[in-house]
Coordinates of C-alpha atoms in Angstrom, one line a residue:
Chain A
X130 CA 8.7 -15.6 7.2
X131 CA 5.1 -15.3 5.8
X132 CA 4.6 -19.0 4.5
X133 CA 6.2 -20.9 7.2
X134 CA 2.6 -22.9 7.1
X135 CA 4.1 -25.6 3.7
X136 CA 0.7 -26.4 1.8
X137 CA 0.8 -30.1 2.7
X138 CA 0.3 -29.0 6.1
X139 CA -3.2 -28.0 5.4
X140 CA -3.8 -31.0 2.9
X141 CA -2.9 -33.5 5.8
X142 CA -5.9 -32.2 7.9
X143 CA -9.2 -33.2 7.6
X144 CA -11.4 -31.8 10.1
X145 CA -12.7 -34.6 10.9
X146 CA -10.3 -37.0 11.8
X147 CA -7.3 -34.4 12.7
X148 CA -6.6 -34.3 16.6
X149 CA -8.4 -31.3 17.9
X150 CA -6.0 -28.8 19.5
X151 CA -6.2 -28.8 23.6
X152 CA -7.9 -26.0 25.3
X153 CA -10.1 -25.2 23.1
X154 CA -13.5 -23.9 24.3
X155 CA -17.3 -25.8 24.3
X156 CA -18.5 -23.0 21.9
X157 CA -16.2 -22.4 18.6
X158 CA -16.1 -26.9 18.7
X159 CA -20.2 -27.2 18.6
X160 CA -20.2 -24.4 15.8
X161 CA -17.3 -26.3 13.7
X162 CA -19.1 -30.1 14.1
X163 CA -22.5 -27.9 13.6
X164 CA -20.7 -26.8 10.0
X165 CA -19.4 -30.0 9.3
X166 CA -22.6 -31.5 8.0
X167 CA -22.6 -28.5 5.2
X168 CA -19.3 -29.1 4.1
X169 CA -18.1 -32.5 4.6
X170 CA -14.5 -32.9 2.9
X171 CA -13.9 -29.2 3.2
X172 CA -10.6 -29.8 4.4
X173 CA -9.1 -31.8 1.7
X174 CA -10.5 -29.2 -0.7
X175 CA -9.6 -25.9 1.2
X176 CA -5.5 -27.5 0.9
X177 CA -6.5 -27.4 -3.2
X178 CA -7.9 -24.0 -3.3
X179 CA -4.9 -22.9 -0.9
X180 CA -2.2 -24.1 -1.6
X181 CA -1.1 -22.1 -5.3
X182 CA -1.4 -19.2 -2.9
X183 CA 0.8 -20.7 -0.7
X184 CA 2.8 -22.4 -3.1
X185 CA 3.0 -18.1 -4.8
X186 CA 4.0 -16.8 -1.9
X187 CA 6.3 -19.4 -1.3
X188 CA 8.5 -18.7 -3.9
X189 CA 8.6 -14.4 -4.4
X190 CA 8.8 -13.7 -0.2
X191 CA 9.7 -17.1 1.8
X192 CA 12.5 -17.9 -0.7
X193 CA 13.9 -14.7 -1.4
X194 CA 14.0 -14.3 2.5
X195 CA 16.0 -16.9 3.1
X196 CA 18.0 -15.9 0.3
X197 CA 18.6 -12.3 1.9
X198 CA 20.0 -14.1 5.0
X199 CA 22.4 -16.3 3.4
X200 CA 23.5 -13.7 0.8
X201 CA 24.2 -11.3 4.2
X202 CA 26.7 -13.5 5.1
X203 CA 29.0 -13.4 2.1
X204 CA 30.7 -10.8 0.8
X205 CA 31.5 -9.1 -2.6
X206 CA 33.0 -10.2 -5.4
X207 CA 36.7 -8.4 -4.9
X208 CA 40.7 -9.4 -5.1
X209 CA 41.1 -12.8 -3.3
X210 CA 43.6 -12.0 -1.1
X211 CA 45.1 -15.6 -1.4
X212 CA 45.9 -15.4 -4.9
X213 CA 45.7 -11.3 -6.1
X214 CA 43.2 -12.8 -8.7
X215 CA 40.0 -10.8 -9.1
X216 CA 37.5 -13.6 -7.5
X217 CA 34.9 -15.3 -9.8
X218 CA 32.6 -15.7 -6.8
X219 CA 31.6 -13.8 -3.2
X220 CA 33.7 -15.1 -0.3
X221 CA 32.1 -16.1 3.0
X222 CA 32.5 -13.6 5.3
X223 CA 30.5 -14.6 8.0
X224 CA 28.6 -12.1 10.2
X225 CA 31.2 -9.7 8.6
X226 CA 28.2 -7.8 7.1
X227 CA 26.3 -7.0 10.4
X228 CA 29.3 -6.1 12.2
X229 CA 30.1 -3.5 9.1
X230 CA 26.8 -2.5 9.7
X231 CA 26.3 -1.7 13.5
X232 CA 30.5 -1.0 13.4
X233 CA 32.3 0.8 9.9
X234 CA 29.4 1.8 8.1
X235 CA 27.7 2.0 10.9
X236 CA 27.7 5.8 10.1
X237 CA 25.6 5.9 7.0
X238 CA 23.2 2.9 9.0
X239 CA 22.5 4.7 12.0
X240 CA 21.5 8.0 9.8
X241 CA 19.5 6.0 7.6
X242 CA 17.7 4.3 10.8
X243 CA 16.9 7.5 12.5
X244 CA 15.6 9.0 9.6
X245 CA 13.4 5.6 8.9
X246 CA 12.5 6.1 12.3
X247 CA 11.9 9.8 12.1
X248 CA 9.7 9.6 9.1
X249 CA 7.8 7.2 10.5
X250 CA 6.7 8.2 13.7
X251 CA 6.1 11.9 12.8
X252 CA 4.3 10.7 9.4
X253 CA 1.8 8.1 10.7
X254 CA 1.5 11.2 13.8
X255 CA 0.5 13.9 11.5
X256 CA -1.4 11.5 9.1
X257 CA -3.7 10.2 12.2
X258 CA -4.5 13.9 13.4
X259 CA -5.2 15.2 10.1
X260 CA -6.9 11.9 9.1
X261 CA -9.3 12.1 12.1
X262 CA -9.8 15.9 11.7
X263 CA -10.9 14.8 7.9
X264 CA -13.2 11.9 8.5
X265 CA -14.8 14.1 11.4
X266 CA -15.7 16.6 8.7
X267 CA -16.8 14.4 5.7
X268 CA -19.3 12.6 8.5
X269 CA -20.8 15.0 9.0
X270 CA -21.1 17.0 5.5
X271 CA -24.2 15.6 3.6
X272 CA -24.2 16.9 0.7
X273 CA -21.7 16.9 -1.9
X274 CA -20.7 13.6 -0.2
X275 CA -19.1 12.5 -3.8
X276 CA -17.2 15.3 -4.8
X277 CA -15.5 14.6 -1.2
X278 CA -15.1 11.0 -1.5
X279 CA -13.8 11.2 -5.2
X280 CA -11.4 13.9 -4.0
X281 CA -9.9 12.2 -0.6
X282 CA -9.0 9.4 -3.1
X283 CA -7.2 11.5 -6.2
X284 CA -4.2 11.7 -3.5
X285 CA -3.6 8.0 -2.8
X286 CA -4.3 7.1 -6.3
X287 CA -1.3 9.3 -7.7
X288 CA 1.5 6.8 -7.9
X289 CA 4.2 7.7 -5.2
X290 CA 6.8 8.4 -7.9
X291 CA 4.9 10.9 -9.7
X292 CA 3.8 12.6 -6.2
X293 CA 7.3 12.7 -5.5
X294 CA 8.3 14.5 -8.8
X295 CA 5.3 16.5 -8.3
X296 CA 6.0 17.7 -4.6
X297 CA 9.9 18.5 -6.6
X298 CA 8.4 20.3 -8.2
X299 CA 6.5 22.6 -6.1
X300 CA 9.5 22.6 -3.4
X301 CA 11.6 23.8 -6.5
X302 CA 13.4 27.0 -5.4
X303 CA 11.5 29.3 -7.4
X304 CA 8.1 26.9 -7.1
X305 CA 5.1 27.7 -5.7
X306 CA 6.1 26.5 -2.1
X307 CA 8.6 29.3 -2.0
X308 CA 6.6 31.8 -4.1
X309 CA 3.9 31.3 -0.9
X310 CA 5.8 31.8 1.6
X311 CA 7.4 34.3 0.1
X312 CA 11.1 32.8 0.6
X313 CA 13.8 31.4 -0.9
X314 CA 13.9 27.6 0.8
X315 CA 16.4 24.8 -0.9
X316 CA 14.0 22.4 -0.2
X317 CA 15.2 19.3 -1.9
X318 CA 19.0 19.9 -1.0
X319 CA 20.6 18.3 2.5
X320 CA 19.1 19.8 5.5
X321 CA 15.9 19.6 7.7
X322 CA 13.9 20.8 5.4
X323 CA 14.3 18.3 2.9
X324 CA 13.0 15.9 6.0
X325 CA 10.2 18.7 6.2
X326 CA 9.3 18.2 2.4
X327 CA 9.4 14.7 2.5
X328 CA 7.1 14.5 5.3
X329 CA 4.3 17.0 4.0
X330 CA 4.4 15.3 0.7
X331 CA 3.7 11.6 2.3
X332 CA 1.1 13.5 4.7
X333 CA -0.8 14.8 1.6
X334 CA -0.7 11.7 0.3
X335 CA -2.0 9.5 2.8
X336 CA -3.6 11.4 5.8
X337 CA -6.7 11.3 3.0
X338 CA -6.4 7.6 3.4
X339 CA -6.4 7.1 7.2
X340 CA -9.9 9.6 6.7
X341 CA -11.4 6.6 5.2
X342 CA -10.6 4.3 7.1
X343 CA -12.3 6.1 10.1
X344 CA -14.9 7.9 8.4
X345 CA -15.5 4.1 7.7
X346 CA -15.3 3.2 11.7
X347 CA -17.3 6.6 12.7
X348 CA -20.4 5.5 10.1
X349 CA -20.7 1.6 12.4
X350 CA -21.3 3.8 15.7
X351 CA -24.8 4.4 16.2
X352 CA -26.5 7.6 16.8
X353 CA -28.2 6.7 20.1
X354 CA -25.1 6.7 22.1
X355 CA -24.5 10.6 20.7
X356 CA -28.5 11.4 21.7
X357 CA -27.4 9.6 24.8
X358 CA -24.7 11.5 25.6
X359 CA -26.6 15.3 24.7
X360 CA -29.5 14.2 26.7
X361 CA -26.8 14.0 29.9
X362 CA -25.4 17.0 28.4
X363 CA -22.0 16.5 27.7
X364 CA -20.3 18.6 25.3
X365 CA -19.4 17.9 21.7
X366 CA -15.7 18.1 23.1
X367 CA -16.3 15.7 25.4
X368 CA -18.3 13.2 23.0
X369 CA -15.8 13.1 21.0
X370 CA -13.3 12.8 23.5
X371 CA -15.2 9.7 25.5
X372 CA -17.1 8.3 22.7
X373 CA -16.2 9.0 19.1
X374 CA -12.4 8.1 20.2
X375 CA -12.8 5.0 22.3
X376 CA -15.4 3.7 19.6
X377 CA -12.9 4.6 16.2
X378 CA -10.4 3.2 18.4
X379 CA -9.7 -0.1 16.8
X380 CA -10.5 1.1 13.2
X381 CA -7.7 3.8 13.9
X382 CA -5.0 1.1 15.6
X383 CA -5.4 -1.1 12.2
X384 CA -5.1 1.5 10.2
X385 CA -1.9 3.1 11.8
X386 CA -0.3 -0.3 12.0
X387 CA -0.9 -0.3 8.3
X388 CA 0.3 2.9 8.1
X389 CA 3.4 2.4 10.1
X390 CA 4.7 -0.4 8.5
X391 CA 4.5 1.0 5.2
X392 CA 6.2 4.5 6.6
X393 CA 9.2 2.4 7.7
X394 CA 9.6 1.1 4.0
X395 CA 9.4 4.1 2.5
X396 CA 11.3 4.6 -0.9
X397 CA 10.1 6.0 -3.8
X398 CA 9.4 9.8 -2.3
X399 CA 12.4 11.0 -0.4
X400 CA 14.5 9.2 -3.8
X401 CA 12.4 11.1 -6.1
X402 CA 11.7 13.9 -3.9
X403 CA 15.2 14.7 -2.9
X404 CA 17.5 12.2 -4.4
X405 CA 19.3 9.2 -3.6
X406 CA 22.3 9.1 -1.1
X407 CA 21.5 11.6 0.3
X408 CA 21.7 11.7 4.4
X409 CA 19.1 14.2 5.5
X410 CA 16.4 11.3 3.8
X411 CA 18.3 8.5 3.2
X412 CA 15.9 6.1 4.7
X413 CA 17.0 2.1 5.1
X414 CA 14.9 1.2 1.9
X415 CA 17.0 3.3 0.2
X416 CA 20.5 2.4 1.2
X417 CA 19.6 -1.3 0.8
X418 CA 18.7 -0.6 -3.0
X419 CA 21.7 1.6 -3.6
X420 CA 23.9 -1.7 -1.8
X421 CA 21.9 -3.9 -4.2
X422 CA 22.1 -1.7 -7.3
X423 CA 25.9 -1.0 -6.9
X424 CA 26.6 -4.8 -7.0
X425 CA 27.5 -5.2 -3.3
X426 CA 24.9 -7.9 -2.8
X427 CA 26.1 -8.7 0.4
X428 CA 25.9 -5.9 2.6
X429 CA 22.6 -5.4 0.4
X430 CA 21.0 -7.8 2.0
X431 CA 22.6 -7.8 5.4
X432 CA 20.9 -3.9 5.7
X433 CA 17.7 -5.6 4.5
X434 CA 17.7 -8.4 6.7
X435 CA 17.6 -5.4 9.6
X436 CA 14.9 -3.8 7.6
X437 CA 12.9 -6.8 7.8
X438 CA 13.7 -7.5 11.3
X439 CA 12.6 -4.3 12.3
X440 CA 9.6 -4.2 10.6
X441 CA 9.1 -7.5 12.2
X442 CA 9.4 -6.1 16.1
X443 CA 7.1 -3.4 15.1
X444 CA 4.7 -4.8 13.7
X445 CA 4.6 -8.0 16.8
X446 CA 4.7 -5.2 19.0
X447 CA 1.2 -3.9 17.4
X448 CA -0.1 -7.0 17.0
X449 CA 0.6 -7.5 21.1
X450 CA -1.0 -3.8 21.7
X451 CA -4.1 -4.5 19.7
X452 CA -4.9 -8.2 20.3
X453 CA -4.7 -11.3 17.9
X454 CA -7.8 -9.3 16.0
X455 CA -5.2 -7.4 14.1
X456 CA -5.8 -9.3 10.2
X457 CA -9.8 -9.8 10.5
X458 CA -11.8 -12.9 12.1
X459 CA -11.3 -16.6 10.0
X460 CA -14.4 -17.8 11.4
X461 CA -15.0 -18.1 15.5
X462 CA -18.1 -17.5 18.0
X463 CA -17.3 -13.2 17.2
X464 CA -17.4 -14.0 13.7
X465 CA -20.7 -13.5 12.3
X466 CA -21.7 -10.2 14.4
X467 CA -18.4 -8.8 13.5
X468 CA -19.4 -9.6 9.9
X469 CA -22.2 -8.0 10.0
X470 CA -20.8 -4.9 11.8
X471 CA -18.7 -4.4 8.9
X472 CA -21.6 -4.7 5.9
X473 CA -23.4 -1.9 8.1
X474 CA -20.0 0.2 7.8
X475 CA -19.7 -0.9 4.0
X476 CA -23.3 0.1 3.3
X477 CA -23.0 3.2 5.3
X478 CA -20.1 4.5 3.7
X479 CA -21.6 3.8 0.1
X480 CA -24.7 5.9 0.7
Chain B
X737 CA -31.0 28.8 18.1
X738 CA -31.0 29.2 14.3
X739 CA -28.0 31.4 14.2
X740 CA -25.8 28.7 16.1
X741 CA -27.6 26.1 12.7
X742 CA -26.5 28.8 10.3
X743 CA -23.4 28.8 11.9
X744 CA -22.0 25.4 12.0
X745 CA -23.7 24.7 8.5
X746 CA -21.3 27.2 7.4
X747 CA -18.1 25.5 9.5
X748 CA -18.9 22.4 8.0
X749 CA -18.8 24.0 4.5
X750 CA -15.6 25.6 5.3
X751 CA -14.4 22.1 6.1
X752 CA -15.5 20.3 3.2
X753 CA -14.3 23.2 1.0
X754 CA -10.8 23.0 3.3
X755 CA -11.0 19.0 2.9
X756 CA -11.3 19.0 -1.1
X757 CA -8.5 21.7 -1.7
X758 CA -6.0 19.9 0.8
X759 CA -6.2 16.7 -1.6
X760 CA -6.5 18.7 -4.9
X761 CA -4.4 21.4 -4.6
X762 CA -1.2 19.3 -5.7
X763 CA -3.1 17.2 -8.4
X764 CA -4.0 20.8 -9.9
X765 CA -0.7 22.3 -10.0
X766 CA 0.6 19.7 -11.8
X767 CA -2.2 20.0 -13.9
X768 CA -1.4 23.8 -14.6
X769 CA 2.0 23.5 -14.7
X770 CA 1.9 20.9 -17.7
X771 CA 0.1 23.7 -19.6
X772 CA 2.2 26.0 -19.5
X773 CA 5.0 26.6 -22.0
X774 CA 8.1 26.1 -21.0
X775 CA 9.4 29.7 -21.5
X776 CA 6.7 30.6 -18.5
X777 CA 7.4 27.7 -16.4
X778 CA 8.1 29.1 -13.4
X779 CA 4.6 31.2 -13.3
X780 CA 2.8 31.0 -10.5
X781 CA 0.2 31.9 -11.8
X782 CA -3.7 30.4 -11.1
X783 CA -4.3 29.3 -14.6
X784 CA -1.9 29.0 -17.3
X785 CA -1.5 31.6 -20.0
X786 CA -1.3 30.9 -22.4
X787 CA -2.0 27.1 -22.5
X788 CA 0.2 25.5 -24.4
X789 CA 0.1 21.4 -25.0
X790 CA 4.1 21.7 -25.8
X791 CA 4.6 19.6 -22.7
X792 CA 2.3 16.9 -24.3
X793 CA 4.0 16.6 -27.4
X794 CA 7.0 17.0 -25.9
X795 CA 6.4 13.7 -23.7
X796 CA 5.5 11.8 -26.8
X797 CA 8.5 12.8 -29.0
X798 CA 10.0 9.5 -29.9
X799 CA 13.3 10.3 -27.7
X800 CA 11.5 9.7 -24.2
X801 CA 9.9 6.6 -25.1
X802 CA 6.9 7.7 -23.0
X803 CA 4.5 5.6 -25.6
X804 CA 6.6 2.0 -25.2
X805 CA 6.8 3.1 -21.1
X806 CA 2.9 3.1 -20.8
X807 CA 2.7 -0.1 -22.6
X808 CA 5.5 -1.7 -20.2
X809 CA 3.4 -0.8 -17.7
X810 CA 0.0 -2.4 -18.5
X811 CA 1.7 -4.7 -19.1
X812 CA 2.9 -5.9 -16.2
X813 CA 0.2 -4.4 -14.1
X814 CA -2.4 -6.4 -16.0
X815 CA -0.2 -9.0 -15.8
X816 CA 0.4 -8.9 -12.0
X817 CA -4.0 -7.8 -11.8
X818 CA -4.6 -11.0 -13.8
X819 CA -2.6 -13.8 -12.1
X820 CA -3.2 -12.4 -8.5
X821 CA -7.2 -12.3 -9.1
X822 CA -6.9 -15.8 -10.5
X823 CA -5.1 -17.4 -7.4
X824 CA -6.4 -15.3 -5.0
X825 CA -10.4 -16.0 -6.1
X826 CA -9.9 -19.6 -5.1
X827 CA -7.7 -19.1 -1.9
X828 CA -10.7 -16.5 -0.4
X829 CA -13.3 -18.5 -1.1
X830 CA -11.7 -21.3 1.0
X831 CA -11.0 -18.7 3.9
X832 CA -14.6 -17.2 3.6
X833 CA -16.6 -20.4 2.9
X834 CA -14.6 -24.2 4.0
X835 CA -13.5 -25.1 8.0
X836 CA -10.2 -26.4 7.7
X837 CA -7.7 -26.5 10.3
X838 CA -5.0 -23.4 10.9
X839 CA -7.3 -21.1 8.8
X840 CA -7.2 -18.2 10.7
X841 CA -2.8 -18.8 10.3
X842 CA -2.4 -19.3 7.1
X843 CA -4.5 -15.9 6.6
X844 CA -2.3 -14.2 9.1
X845 CA 0.6 -15.1 7.2
X846 CA -1.0 -14.0 3.4
X847 CA -2.0 -10.4 5.0
X848 CA 1.5 -10.6 6.9
X849 CA 3.6 -11.0 4.0
X850 CA 1.7 -7.6 2.1
X851 CA 3.4 -5.6 5.1
X852 CA 6.8 -6.7 4.3
X853 CA 9.3 -4.4 3.2
X854 CA 10.1 -4.6 -0.4
X855 CA 13.4 -4.0 -0.3
X856 CA 14.1 -7.3 1.5
X857 CA 12.6 -9.1 -1.6
X858 CA 14.0 -7.3 -4.0
X859 CA 17.7 -7.5 -3.4
X860 CA 18.4 -11.2 -3.2
X861 CA 15.6 -11.3 -6.7
X862 CA 18.3 -9.2 -8.2
X863 CA 20.9 -11.3 -7.5
X864 CA 18.8 -13.9 -8.6
X865 CA 17.2 -12.4 -11.9
X866 CA 21.2 -11.2 -12.8
X867 CA 22.6 -14.7 -12.8
X868 CA 19.2 -16.4 -14.8
X869 CA 19.4 -13.3 -17.1
X870 CA 16.4 -12.2 -16.1
X871 CA 17.2 -8.5 -15.4
X872 CA 15.1 -5.9 -17.7
X873 CA 12.2 -9.0 -18.8
X874 CA 8.9 -8.7 -17.5
X875 CA 8.4 -11.3 -15.6
X876 CA 11.4 -9.5 -13.3
X877 CA 8.9 -6.9 -12.8
X878 CA 5.4 -9.1 -12.1
X879 CA 6.8 -11.9 -10.6
X880 CA 8.1 -9.6 -7.3
X881 CA 5.0 -7.7 -7.8
X882 CA 3.2 -10.4 -6.3
X883 CA 4.1 -10.9 -2.9
X884 CA 1.8 -7.3 -2.8
X885 CA -0.7 -8.1 -4.6
X886 CA -1.3 -11.4 -4.1
X887 CA -2.6 -10.8 -0.2
X888 CA -4.4 -7.6 -1.3
X889 CA -6.9 -9.8 -3.7
X890 CA -7.3 -12.3 -1.1
X891 CA -7.9 -10.2 1.2
X892 CA -10.1 -7.8 -0.4
X893 CA -11.8 -10.7 -1.9
X894 CA -12.2 -12.9 1.2
X895 CA -14.1 -10.2 2.5
X896 CA -16.6 -9.8 -0.2
X897 CA -16.9 -13.4 -0.2
X898 CA -18.0 -13.5 3.3
X899 CA -20.6 -10.9 2.8
X900 CA -22.3 -13.3 0.6
X901 CA -25.0 -15.2 2.1
X902 CA -24.1 -18.8 3.0
X903 CA -27.6 -20.2 1.8
X904 CA -27.4 -19.3 -2.0
X905 CA -24.4 -22.5 -2.5
X906 CA -26.4 -24.4 0.4
X907 CA -29.9 -24.2 -2.1
X908 CA -27.9 -25.0 -4.9
X909 CA -26.4 -27.5 -3.7
X910 CA -29.6 -28.8 -2.5
X911 CA -30.5 -28.4 -5.9
X912 CA -27.9 -31.1 -7.2
X913 CA -24.8 -28.9 -7.7
X914 CA -21.6 -30.2 -6.8
X915 CA -19.6 -27.2 -4.5
X916 CA -17.5 -26.4 -7.5
X917 CA -20.2 -26.1 -9.7
X918 CA -22.0 -23.7 -7.3
X919 CA -19.3 -22.0 -6.8
X920 CA -18.3 -21.5 -10.3
X921 CA -22.8 -20.9 -11.4
X922 CA -23.3 -18.7 -8.0
X923 CA -20.7 -17.4 -6.3
X924 CA -18.4 -16.4 -9.7
X925 CA -21.2 -14.0 -10.8
X926 CA -22.6 -12.8 -7.7
X927 CA -19.0 -11.9 -6.7
X928 CA -18.6 -10.2 -9.8
X929 CA -18.5 -6.8 -8.6
X930 CA -16.2 -7.4 -5.7
X931 CA -13.8 -9.3 -8.0
X932 CA -13.7 -5.9 -10.5
X933 CA -12.9 -3.7 -7.6
X934 CA -10.4 -5.9 -6.0
X935 CA -8.9 -5.7 -9.5
X936 CA -9.3 -2.1 -9.7
X937 CA -7.3 -2.2 -6.5
X938 CA -4.9 -4.2 -7.6
X939 CA -4.4 -2.9 -10.7
X940 CA -4.1 0.8 -9.0
X941 CA -1.1 -0.9 -6.5
X942 CA 0.7 -2.7 -9.3
X943 CA 0.7 0.5 -11.8
X944 CA 1.8 2.8 -8.8
X945 CA 5.0 0.3 -8.2
X946 CA 8.5 2.2 -8.4
X947 CA 10.9 0.0 -6.3
X948 CA 11.1 -3.0 -8.4
X949 CA 10.9 -1.8 -11.8
X950 CA 13.4 0.5 -10.7
X951 CA 15.7 -2.0 -9.7
X952 CA 14.8 -5.2 -12.3
X953 CA 15.5 -2.4 -15.2
X954 CA 18.9 -0.4 -16.7
X955 CA 17.2 -0.7 -20.4
X956 CA 14.8 2.5 -21.0
X957 CA 12.7 0.0 -23.5
X958 CA 11.4 -2.0 -21.0
X959 CA 10.8 0.7 -18.2
X960 CA 7.6 1.2 -16.8
X961 CA 5.7 4.8 -17.1
X962 CA 6.9 5.9 -13.3
X963 CA 10.4 4.9 -13.9
X964 CA 10.6 6.3 -17.7
X965 CA 9.0 9.7 -16.0
X966 CA 11.6 10.3 -13.3
X967 CA 14.6 9.3 -16.2
X968 CA 13.2 12.2 -18.6
X969 CA 16.0 13.8 -19.1
X970 CA 16.3 17.7 -19.9
X971 CA 15.4 18.6 -24.0
X972 CA 15.0 22.0 -22.8
X973 CA 17.8 24.0 -21.4
X974 CA 17.1 23.3 -17.4
X975 CA 18.3 20.3 -15.6
X976 CA 14.8 18.4 -14.5
X977 CA 12.3 19.2 -17.8
X978 CA 9.3 19.8 -15.2
X979 CA 6.9 20.4 -17.7
X980 CA 7.0 17.4 -19.7
X981 CA 7.4 14.9 -16.1
X982 CA 4.4 17.1 -14.7
X983 CA 2.6 16.3 -18.6
X984 CA 3.7 12.5 -18.2
X985 CA 2.7 12.6 -14.7
X986 CA -1.0 14.0 -15.3
X987 CA -1.0 11.0 -17.9
X988 CA 0.1 8.8 -16.1
X989 CA -2.6 9.6 -13.1
X990 CA -5.2 10.1 -16.0
X991 CA -6.8 6.7 -15.9
X992 CA -6.5 6.0 -12.2
X993 CA -8.5 9.3 -11.5
X994 CA -11.3 8.5 -14.7
X995 CA -11.3 4.4 -12.8
X996 CA -11.6 6.5 -9.0
X997 CA -14.1 9.0 -10.4
X998 CA -16.3 6.4 -12.4
X999 CA -16.3 3.4 -9.2
X1000 CA -15.5 5.4 -6.0
X1001 CA -18.5 4.0 -4.2
X1002 CA -16.5 0.5 -4.5
X1003 CA -13.1 1.3 -4.2
X1004 CA -14.1 3.1 -1.0
X1005 CA -16.2 -0.2 0.3
X1006 CA -12.5 -2.2 -1.1
X1007 CA -10.6 -0.2 1.2
X1008 CA -12.4 -0.2 3.9
X1009 CA -13.7 -3.4 4.1
X1010 CA -10.6 -4.8 5.9
X1011 CA -9.9 -1.6 8.4
X1012 CA -13.4 -1.0 9.0
X1013 CA -14.4 -4.3 11.0

């Protein structure tokens, strides 16, 4: 889906000769024409530079996606009902795999679906609260900034697979988590506590990351705004609610979008922390991977397609919510200003 | 007045200590556990006593094949990083500097790929690679890894290129350079820090990959380190050899921790570049 624009589309367009899209305002047109003298012939050059990436992404993303769609219409190899022999080819079953997802295998699917959704909502919610709190603390801290920055990068840098094992060890029946709470909870066995274990481990890994992104957003806010608010007698809580939060909202929403999509494809952590085929933590990714590793490619592909559609819908929802600006501004009239703002943010983050 | 300020400073220090503890405590526990003897692995003391490197020796015993797994990880993530950077440098330059149609759409689509559920490309590729005999090969891990490494690199580099003043290459072109020469002689050297940062972030992402490596391999000799560690068999008496898993976990994480400590400013700049527009 991601590379629906074939490379040639870009190749054939020359900025000077291509018919301009209707409905463009005069502003961007002028700026395009203004740049043209400096970047004459850039259309062909751009096509040359961009096409290798698009080609690779077509091969590694678009082609597998189409294959998955096709594959999801086929069943598994097995006894051919007509001949009674084991068939070498997979039978075409039409939409049967999808019918099974919502029918025969429905229980397992809906369980995985709700687990996935539950994990995404709860972890992203907690991460956002903890992350914003961390960012506010770090924003105030003047000394020891390097230490703080290095330590919040550590959970991010530890491979998720390793942190899955690490938390499995912490949540072991004789592990430190039980020693701390003074109770014997079998965290990594089936049940609600297994969900809690996954959530704790996931939030630990990613809340600092949200904190980092929010911190960058905070540092772009000018000090004058707060001074003015203080003059007017606004309490710190009011300042946070009416100044900080609205101003940091764009950065926060982008972070939340990315974390949401990431959480929806969660695999490593529940797989290693609790195990595969565990009802209480099985996510859609785990379900699809499990089917594929059992050579049931058809059903596996169907699960993968359903997950893909789900992620796509959530992403589109976010884009609706945020406007078209989620992924960065590729030129246009607002580009310069925004660029400067991002530069300033970056300088201050690293200060 | 001064009392309030002092009180606030203390509260702030407390908050900072809380953040650092939150982030480091589990990692510290991994480190401490890895240094315990097998016999006192279930101790919950804050320091290992006595300190033992037994687990580290166990990790490198030939039966675990951990050295090989590290090498595999290095090969897969190294090649993924190099390929992604080579392609992304050109694309990002075009995105940052050239005007062409559908630029915004193309960038959106490239970035959208990185949000893609990896499992939906792993399933069909697993079938394809089974058919063409690519299971247990490096390319079967590298090719799918490009699906997240390439968008990540393109996005990061685009932000870095955009921050460099246009005037530099314009001056070079006025002095007689072609655009290609200006790119090669002016932009690439100046963008080296940005390219380097992108390389680190891409490498860490590829190094941490688990799902693809797990699905595409079933032979221990080709598995990457995270997969190998998850499959450690207990040389000891209990089910899961936590001691050697923790030791191996420390060994896999240490290179990343060193990178983070050395280049934290740049990594932060790279990570926040996209979000904090």
